């Protein structure tokens, strides 16, 4: 009996001693990177590359079909329907040969590695260069590796068809949770940071949800949890409620798990407007502080106006920044805000709230089921309908197939983008 | 403390504990409640991602433990006390917001279920499982933040006690507390007094 008890106790202690790794390095070609020696692609070439491709080699890893998408300004994304897999690639060309370099990742596990592709002159290179006599074929030939290892496993992708015009013309929002993904999913940067928002489009997102709190001196910052804790911040001698600390304290002494600073809402919105082409921002209110709405609304109005000015010059797409209304307290606070029906908002919970606030978006939680009548009413009233937070590929596929939703929030935006664009 | 070092300590203690069970069981049918009190030095051995200047990882700790001693070797009881985990005092820290002093402290009150077993007549190993109440206090830029939270954790230790008479004993204990929530580890070296206050 004693022996059994002791062994059990020591095993419990042993499990408690284990710690999870919380970082996954993005593989890099380092000095052997080739793209720097090539010429950049024209916008028309990028558009031509967009489409659904058949996986001729590499089906075991990436499934039968993938979607190639120039979503970000500087990276081409290849979306796979298998294991939340994707490629993030830089591109360049030399004469009529196109080169792609970057990494692949599967977000359901820690698998990642380098990837390198090319399109040969007669396999689409001439076609991309606009040669009218070239056959309209596109074949991406390449290889992938594991970690920083040299890519050796062959992968071949053959263009099947462009993304359907009716899909492209939909105003569908692929929303990345916490600015691009959760820290726990080993995204390249900590959640809710300037650094992550900057690359959210790499994962197929065209919008982000970010979590906003107020510091003790009233500065809106991005941070999800109530407390400073090891899930989000590096080990430091500071504990307790995040909102008890002043901005100066947080900025001077706290670093997020991957070394970033806790950003202000102002910094993140400025990054979104000027460094991305994201079209939608959902400000999720993580506090019931009376001042949160008052502090957020002027900022979102300022940055929506700046984005509109850029859009008018053709420098970016239009941008919606909406105040999320997740709780009774925020709902009541927004109702007290002057001209609240003109404040761009996104109401969770019931459609009644979206109607009372004149919200642009109604966002019921996905687990509440699909209320077709309410969705039809919201659409008839000119509201968009989102659902959240949908991570299971089968459910993502099912919800997109209904054609009822205008956007899906997910920790895995690549899977939402895949099922949307592959339609 | 690295997870490898932690695992090495754990397996060593597990081996000692398992080996101890080969000793013959006591046949004394007397039950007793024994109180242990101790105080002494504690050293925080955690690694900080950002190590602040002025970090002081040496401190003071006190322990109160009550153990039930049955007729067999395995004893069970509860343990509490107060342990300084670490404290920080840095003056004139230059920041982009100006110069400030930074002070911070973390103290722990263990609430642990303890299981002990004599290895010899005087040497005893104790394993603990439960949690710690953590109290922290941080001040900088004129803003003080106090907080408390509960952390699960465990502890292991080795004590040596010499009897002074039938009821009293004196000795020492070395033990390790692990507080899981913020991954803090403290090693303690304490002078211990034991008192057999109830027997039946």
mmCIF file of C-alpha atoms in Angstrom, chain A residues 108-339:
data_model
loop_
_atom_site.group_PDB
_atom_site.id
_atom_site.type_symbol
_atom_site.label_atom_id
_atom_site.label_comp_id
_atom_site.label_asym_id
_atom_site.label_seq_id
_atom_site.Cartn_x
_atom_site.Cartn_y
_atom_site.Cartn_z
ATOM 1 C CA UNK A 108 -2.608 21.453 -35.423
ATOM 2 C CA UNK A 109 0.870 20.353 -34.415
ATOM 3 C CA UNK A 110 4.420 21.672 -34.375
ATOM 4 C CA UNK A 111 5.321 20.555 -37.900
ATOM 5 C CA UNK A 112 7.015 23.205 -39.979
ATOM 6 C CA UNK A 113 9.850 23.507 -42.448
ATOM 7 C CA UNK A 114 11.363 25.326 -45.368
ATOM 8 C CA UNK A 115 9.692 25.373 -48.761
ATOM 9 C CA UNK A 116 10.967 26.331 -52.186
ATOM 10 C CA UNK A 117 9.058 26.367 -55.498
ATOM 11 C CA UNK A 118 9.563 27.561 -59.039
ATOM 12 C CA UNK A 119 7.486 27.929 -62.185
ATOM 13 C CA UNK A 120 9.557 27.039 -65.201
ATOM 14 C CA UNK A 121 9.442 29.059 -68.391
ATOM 15 C CA UNK A 122 7.325 26.471 -70.240
ATOM 16 C CA UNK A 123 5.251 25.526 -67.173
ATOM 17 C CA UNK A 124 3.666 28.944 -66.763
ATOM 18 C CA UNK A 125 6.569 31.369 -66.708
ATOM 19 C CA UNK A 126 5.865 32.716 -70.189
ATOM 20 C CA UNK A 127 2.134 32.765 -69.445
ATOM 21 C CA UNK A 128 2.685 34.846 -66.314
ATOM 22 C CA UNK A 129 4.893 37.218 -68.327
ATOM 23 C CA UNK A 130 1.899 37.815 -70.622
ATOM 24 C CA UNK A 131 3.161 35.904 -73.662
ATOM 25 C CA UNK A 132 -0.032 35.378 -75.701
ATOM 26 C CA UNK A 133 1.407 32.312 -77.422
ATOM 27 C CA UNK A 134 2.130 30.544 -74.121
ATOM 28 C CA UNK A 135 -0.233 27.806 -72.912
ATOM 29 C CA UNK A 136 -2.345 28.902 -69.951
ATOM 30 C CA UNK A 137 -0.836 26.379 -67.619
ATOM 31 C CA UNK A 138 0.760 26.965 -64.233
ATOM 32 C CA UNK A 139 2.778 24.316 -62.461
ATOM 33 C CA UNK A 140 4.487 25.066 -59.163
ATOM 34 C CA UNK A 141 7.288 22.551 -58.707
ATOM 35 C CA UNK A 142 9.234 22.462 -55.522
ATOM 36 C CA UNK A 143 10.155 20.734 -52.347
ATOM 37 C CA UNK A 144 9.780 21.037 -48.610
ATOM 38 C CA UNK A 145 11.972 20.156 -45.661
ATOM 39 C CA UNK A 146 11.609 19.741 -41.937
ATOM 40 C CA UNK A 147 12.648 22.578 -39.647
ATOM 41 C CA UNK A 148 15.625 24.447 -41.019
ATOM 42 C CA UNK A 149 16.647 21.381 -43.019
ATOM 43 C CA UNK A 150 17.156 21.663 -46.770
ATOM 44 C CA UNK A 151 13.905 21.110 -48.728
ATOM 45 C CA UNK A 152 14.074 17.683 -50.383
ATOM 46 C CA UNK A 153 10.547 16.208 -50.358
ATOM 47 C CA UNK A 154 8.925 17.013 -53.711
ATOM 48 C CA UNK A 155 5.647 18.915 -53.925
ATOM 49 C CA UNK A 156 3.984 19.734 -57.248
ATOM 50 C CA UNK A 157 0.917 21.964 -57.583
ATOM 51 C CA UNK A 158 -0.964 22.262 -60.871
ATOM 52 C CA UNK A 159 -3.343 25.147 -61.581
ATOM 53 C CA UNK A 160 -6.911 23.868 -61.926
ATOM 54 C CA UNK A 161 -9.057 26.996 -62.042
ATOM 55 C CA UNK A 162 -9.208 30.562 -60.799
ATOM 56 C CA UNK A 163 -11.088 31.412 -57.619
ATOM 57 C CA UNK A 164 -14.716 31.809 -58.659
ATOM 58 C CA UNK A 165 -15.665 35.457 -59.368
ATOM 59 C CA UNK A 166 -18.795 35.120 -57.228
ATOM 60 C CA UNK A 167 -16.608 34.048 -54.296
ATOM 61 C CA UNK A 168 -14.174 36.917 -54.821
ATOM 62 C CA UNK A 169 -17.003 39.419 -55.066
ATOM 63 C CA UNK A 170 -18.504 38.368 -51.746
ATOM 64 C CA UNK A 171 -17.714 40.708 -48.888
ATOM 65 C CA UNK A 172 -16.671 37.770 -46.729
ATOM 66 C CA UNK A 173 -14.517 38.371 -43.668
ATOM 67 C CA UNK A 174 -11.899 35.816 -42.684
ATOM 68 C CA UNK A 175 -11.176 37.014 -39.172
ATOM 69 C CA UNK A 176 -8.077 36.038 -37.258
ATOM 70 C CA UNK A 177 -8.602 35.712 -33.514
ATOM 71 C CA UNK A 178 -6.369 37.821 -31.224
ATOM 72 C CA UNK A 179 -4.743 39.631 -34.088
ATOM 73 C CA UNK A 180 -3.677 36.529 -36.017
ATOM 74 C CA UNK A 181 -3.892 33.567 -33.669
ATOM 75 C CA UNK A 182 -3.321 32.485 -30.124
ATOM 76 C CA UNK A 183 0.097 32.405 -28.548
ATOM 77 C CA UNK A 184 -0.665 28.801 -27.582
ATOM 78 C CA UNK A 185 -0.959 27.879 -31.264
ATOM 79 C CA UNK A 186 2.699 28.848 -31.714
ATOM 80 C CA UNK A 187 2.144 31.626 -34.214
ATOM 81 C CA UNK A 188 5.340 33.563 -35.037
ATOM 82 C CA UNK A 189 4.603 36.394 -32.588
ATOM 83 C CA UNK A 190 2.659 36.775 -29.364
ATOM 84 C CA UNK A 191 -1.079 37.249 -29.706
ATOM 85 C CA UNK A 192 -2.483 40.784 -29.747
ATOM 86 C CA UNK A 193 0.711 42.480 -30.898
ATOM 87 C CA UNK A 194 1.727 44.907 -33.603
ATOM 88 C CA UNK A 195 4.076 42.232 -34.944
ATOM 89 C CA UNK A 196 1.335 39.619 -35.319
ATOM 90 C CA UNK A 197 -1.256 41.964 -36.795
ATOM 91 C CA UNK A 198 1.324 42.978 -39.387
ATOM 92 C CA UNK A 199 1.434 39.398 -40.728
ATOM 93 C CA UNK A 200 -2.173 38.277 -40.141
ATOM 94 C CA UNK A 201 -2.805 38.325 -43.884
ATOM 95 C CA UNK A 202 -0.103 35.687 -44.335
ATOM 96 C CA UNK A 203 -2.552 33.207 -42.817
ATOM 97 C CA UNK A 204 -5.386 34.060 -45.195
ATOM 98 C CA UNK A 205 -7.114 36.578 -42.924
ATOM 99 C CA UNK A 206 -8.611 39.788 -44.233
ATOM 100 C CA UNK A 207 -9.683 40.976 -40.803
ATOM 101 C CA UNK A 208 -8.657 40.649 -37.179
ATOM 102 C CA UNK A 209 -10.237 40.524 -33.778
ATOM 103 C CA UNK A 210 -8.159 42.134 -31.026
ATOM 104 C CA UNK A 211 -8.675 42.338 -27.270
ATOM 105 C CA UNK A 212 -8.738 45.762 -25.660
ATOM 106 C CA UNK A 213 -8.312 46.710 -22.017
ATOM 107 C CA UNK A 214 -7.557 49.904 -20.159
ATOM 108 C CA UNK A 215 -4.492 50.407 -18.002
ATOM 109 C CA UNK A 216 -4.977 51.963 -14.576
ATOM 110 C CA UNK A 217 -4.327 55.375 -16.145
ATOM 111 C CA UNK A 218 -6.816 54.832 -18.953
ATOM 112 C CA UNK A 219 -4.648 53.866 -21.929
ATOM 113 C CA UNK A 220 -6.350 51.340 -24.258
ATOM 114 C CA UNK A 221 -3.931 48.447 -24.780
ATOM 115 C CA UNK A 222 -4.163 44.982 -26.261
ATOM 116 C CA UNK A 223 -4.119 42.091 -23.797
ATOM 117 C CA UNK A 224 -6.472 39.149 -23.462
ATOM 118 C CA UNK A 225 -6.261 37.819 -19.902
ATOM 119 C CA UNK A 226 -7.230 39.461 -16.630
ATOM 120 C CA UNK A 227 -3.818 38.990 -15.078
ATOM 121 C CA UNK A 228 -0.143 39.074 -15.919
ATOM 122 C CA UNK A 229 0.579 35.369 -16.220
ATOM 123 C CA UNK A 230 3.073 32.966 -17.801
ATOM 124 C CA UNK A 231 0.701 32.137 -20.639
ATOM 125 C CA UNK A 232 1.186 35.612 -22.039
ATOM 126 C CA UNK A 233 4.153 37.334 -20.427
ATOM 127 C CA UNK A 234 7.758 36.466 -19.719
ATOM 128 C CA UNK A 235 8.687 35.659 -16.144
ATOM 129 C CA UNK A 236 9.105 38.900 -14.286
ATOM 130 C CA UNK A 237 8.601 39.956 -10.672
ATOM 131 C CA UNK A 238 5.171 41.452 -11.366
ATOM 132 C CA UNK A 239 1.896 39.667 -10.672
ATOM 133 C CA UNK A 240 -1.720 40.645 -10.359
ATOM 134 C CA UNK A 241 -4.485 42.226 -12.382
ATOM 135 C CA UNK A 242 -3.253 43.714 -15.586
ATOM 136 C CA UNK A 243 -5.535 46.721 -15.257
ATOM 137 C CA UNK A 244 -4.084 47.687 -11.867
ATOM 138 C CA UNK A 245 -0.819 48.634 -13.582
ATOM 139 C CA UNK A 246 -0.193 51.939 -15.288
ATOM 140 C CA UNK A 247 0.891 52.122 -18.905
ATOM 141 C CA UNK A 248 4.367 53.246 -17.848
ATOM 142 C CA UNK A 249 4.726 50.191 -15.603
ATOM 143 C CA UNK A 250 3.550 47.746 -18.256
ATOM 144 C CA UNK A 251 5.634 49.297 -20.975
ATOM 145 C CA UNK A 252 8.795 49.609 -18.902
ATOM 146 C CA UNK A 253 8.887 46.256 -17.142
ATOM 147 C CA UNK A 254 6.653 43.732 -18.943
ATOM 148 C CA UNK A 255 7.442 41.786 -22.096
ATOM 149 C CA UNK A 256 5.095 39.388 -23.827
ATOM 150 C CA UNK A 257 6.057 35.759 -24.172
ATOM 151 C CA UNK A 258 7.995 36.254 -27.412
ATOM 152 C CA UNK A 259 9.623 39.455 -26.211
ATOM 153 C CA UNK A 260 7.227 42.030 -27.624
ATOM 154 C CA UNK A 261 5.844 45.002 -25.732
ATOM 155 C CA UNK A 262 2.176 45.248 -24.819
ATOM 156 C CA UNK A 263 0.920 47.509 -27.618
ATOM 157 C CA UNK A 264 -1.501 50.378 -27.396
ATOM 158 C CA UNK A 265 -4.672 50.278 -29.453
ATOM 159 C CA UNK A 266 -3.397 53.369 -31.211
ATOM 160 C CA UNK A 267 -0.195 51.605 -32.325
ATOM 161 C CA UNK A 268 -2.054 48.563 -33.601
ATOM 162 C CA UNK A 269 -4.666 50.548 -35.533
ATOM 163 C CA UNK A 270 -1.940 52.680 -37.089
ATOM 164 C CA UNK A 271 -0.124 49.512 -38.185
ATOM 165 C CA UNK A 272 -3.300 48.053 -39.653
ATOM 166 C CA UNK A 273 -4.117 51.184 -41.615
ATOM 167 C CA UNK A 274 -0.643 51.921 -42.954
ATOM 168 C CA UNK A 275 1.087 48.542 -43.154
ATOM 169 C CA UNK A 276 -1.645 46.066 -44.089
ATOM 170 C CA UNK A 277 -4.623 45.790 -46.348
ATOM 171 C CA UNK A 278 -6.856 44.322 -43.644
ATOM 172 C CA UNK A 279 -10.472 45.275 -44.189
ATOM 173 C CA UNK A 280 -12.022 44.627 -40.825
ATOM 174 C CA UNK A 281 -11.103 45.097 -37.171
ATOM 175 C CA UNK A 282 -13.235 43.764 -34.317
ATOM 176 C CA UNK A 283 -12.373 45.490 -31.051
ATOM 177 C CA UNK A 284 -13.274 42.955 -28.390
ATOM 178 C CA UNK A 285 -13.825 44.705 -25.095
ATOM 179 C CA UNK A 286 -12.121 42.730 -22.360
ATOM 180 C CA UNK A 287 -13.078 44.963 -19.495
ATOM 181 C CA UNK A 288 -16.206 46.485 -18.094
ATOM 182 C CA UNK A 289 -14.458 49.722 -17.287
ATOM 183 C CA UNK A 290 -16.804 52.627 -17.766
ATOM 184 C CA UNK A 291 -14.310 54.520 -19.881
ATOM 185 C CA UNK A 292 -13.485 51.832 -22.424
ATOM 186 C CA UNK A 293 -16.028 52.822 -25.056
ATOM 187 C CA UNK A 294 -15.253 56.505 -24.531
ATOM 188 C CA UNK A 295 -11.561 55.817 -25.115
ATOM 189 C CA UNK A 296 -11.995 53.482 -28.087
ATOM 190 C CA UNK A 297 -14.537 55.302 -30.219
ATOM 191 C CA UNK A 298 -12.472 58.423 -31.055
ATOM 192 C CA UNK A 299 -9.552 56.193 -32.030
ATOM 193 C CA UNK A 300 -11.578 53.997 -34.330
ATOM 194 C CA UNK A 301 -13.212 57.040 -35.920
ATOM 195 C CA UNK A 302 -9.814 58.620 -36.513
ATOM 196 C CA UNK A 303 -8.316 55.516 -38.113
ATOM 197 C CA UNK A 304 -11.377 54.706 -40.195
ATOM 198 C CA UNK A 305 -11.171 58.234 -41.593
ATOM 199 C CA UNK A 306 -7.461 57.827 -42.353
ATOM 200 C CA UNK A 307 -8.121 54.469 -44.029
ATOM 201 C CA UNK A 308 -10.899 56.028 -46.107
ATOM 202 C CA UNK A 309 -8.510 58.730 -47.277
ATOM 203 C CA UNK A 310 -5.980 56.095 -48.322
ATOM 204 C CA UNK A 311 -8.694 54.049 -50.019
ATOM 205 C CA UNK A 312 -9.777 57.114 -51.995
ATOM 206 C CA UNK A 313 -6.210 57.349 -53.309
ATOM 207 C CA UNK A 314 -6.209 53.638 -54.185
ATOM 208 C CA UNK A 315 -3.551 52.909 -51.566
ATOM 209 C CA UNK A 316 -5.593 50.387 -49.600
ATOM 210 C CA UNK A 317 -9.044 48.846 -49.379
ATOM 211 C CA UNK A 318 -11.688 50.381 -47.166
ATOM 212 C CA UNK A 319 -11.539 49.498 -43.493
ATOM 213 C CA UNK A 320 -14.246 48.877 -40.913
ATOM 214 C CA UNK A 321 -13.272 49.138 -37.250
ATOM 215 C CA UNK A 322 -16.095 48.074 -34.973
ATOM 216 C CA UNK A 323 -16.588 48.187 -31.218
ATOM 217 C CA UNK A 324 -17.454 44.702 -30.039
ATOM 218 C CA UNK A 325 -20.330 44.463 -27.582
ATOM 219 C CA UNK A 326 -19.822 41.190 -25.737
ATOM 220 C CA UNK A 327 -21.368 42.004 -22.361
ATOM 221 C CA UNK A 328 -24.240 43.749 -20.655
ATOM 222 C CA UNK A 329 -21.875 46.362 -19.242
ATOM 223 C CA UNK A 330 -20.437 47.347 -22.627
ATOM 224 C CA UNK A 331 -23.930 47.326 -24.111
ATOM 225 C CA UNK A 332 -25.174 49.704 -21.407
ATOM 226 C CA UNK A 333 -22.095 51.876 -21.787
ATOM 227 C CA UNK A 334 -22.548 52.162 -25.524
ATOM 228 C CA UNK A 335 -26.202 53.070 -25.065
ATOM 229 C CA UNK A 336 -25.053 56.042 -22.987
ATOM 230 C CA UNK A 337 -22.559 57.189 -25.631
ATOM 231 C CA UNK A 338 -23.698 60.274 -27.617
ATOM 232 C CA UNK A 339 -25.192 59.321 -31.004
#
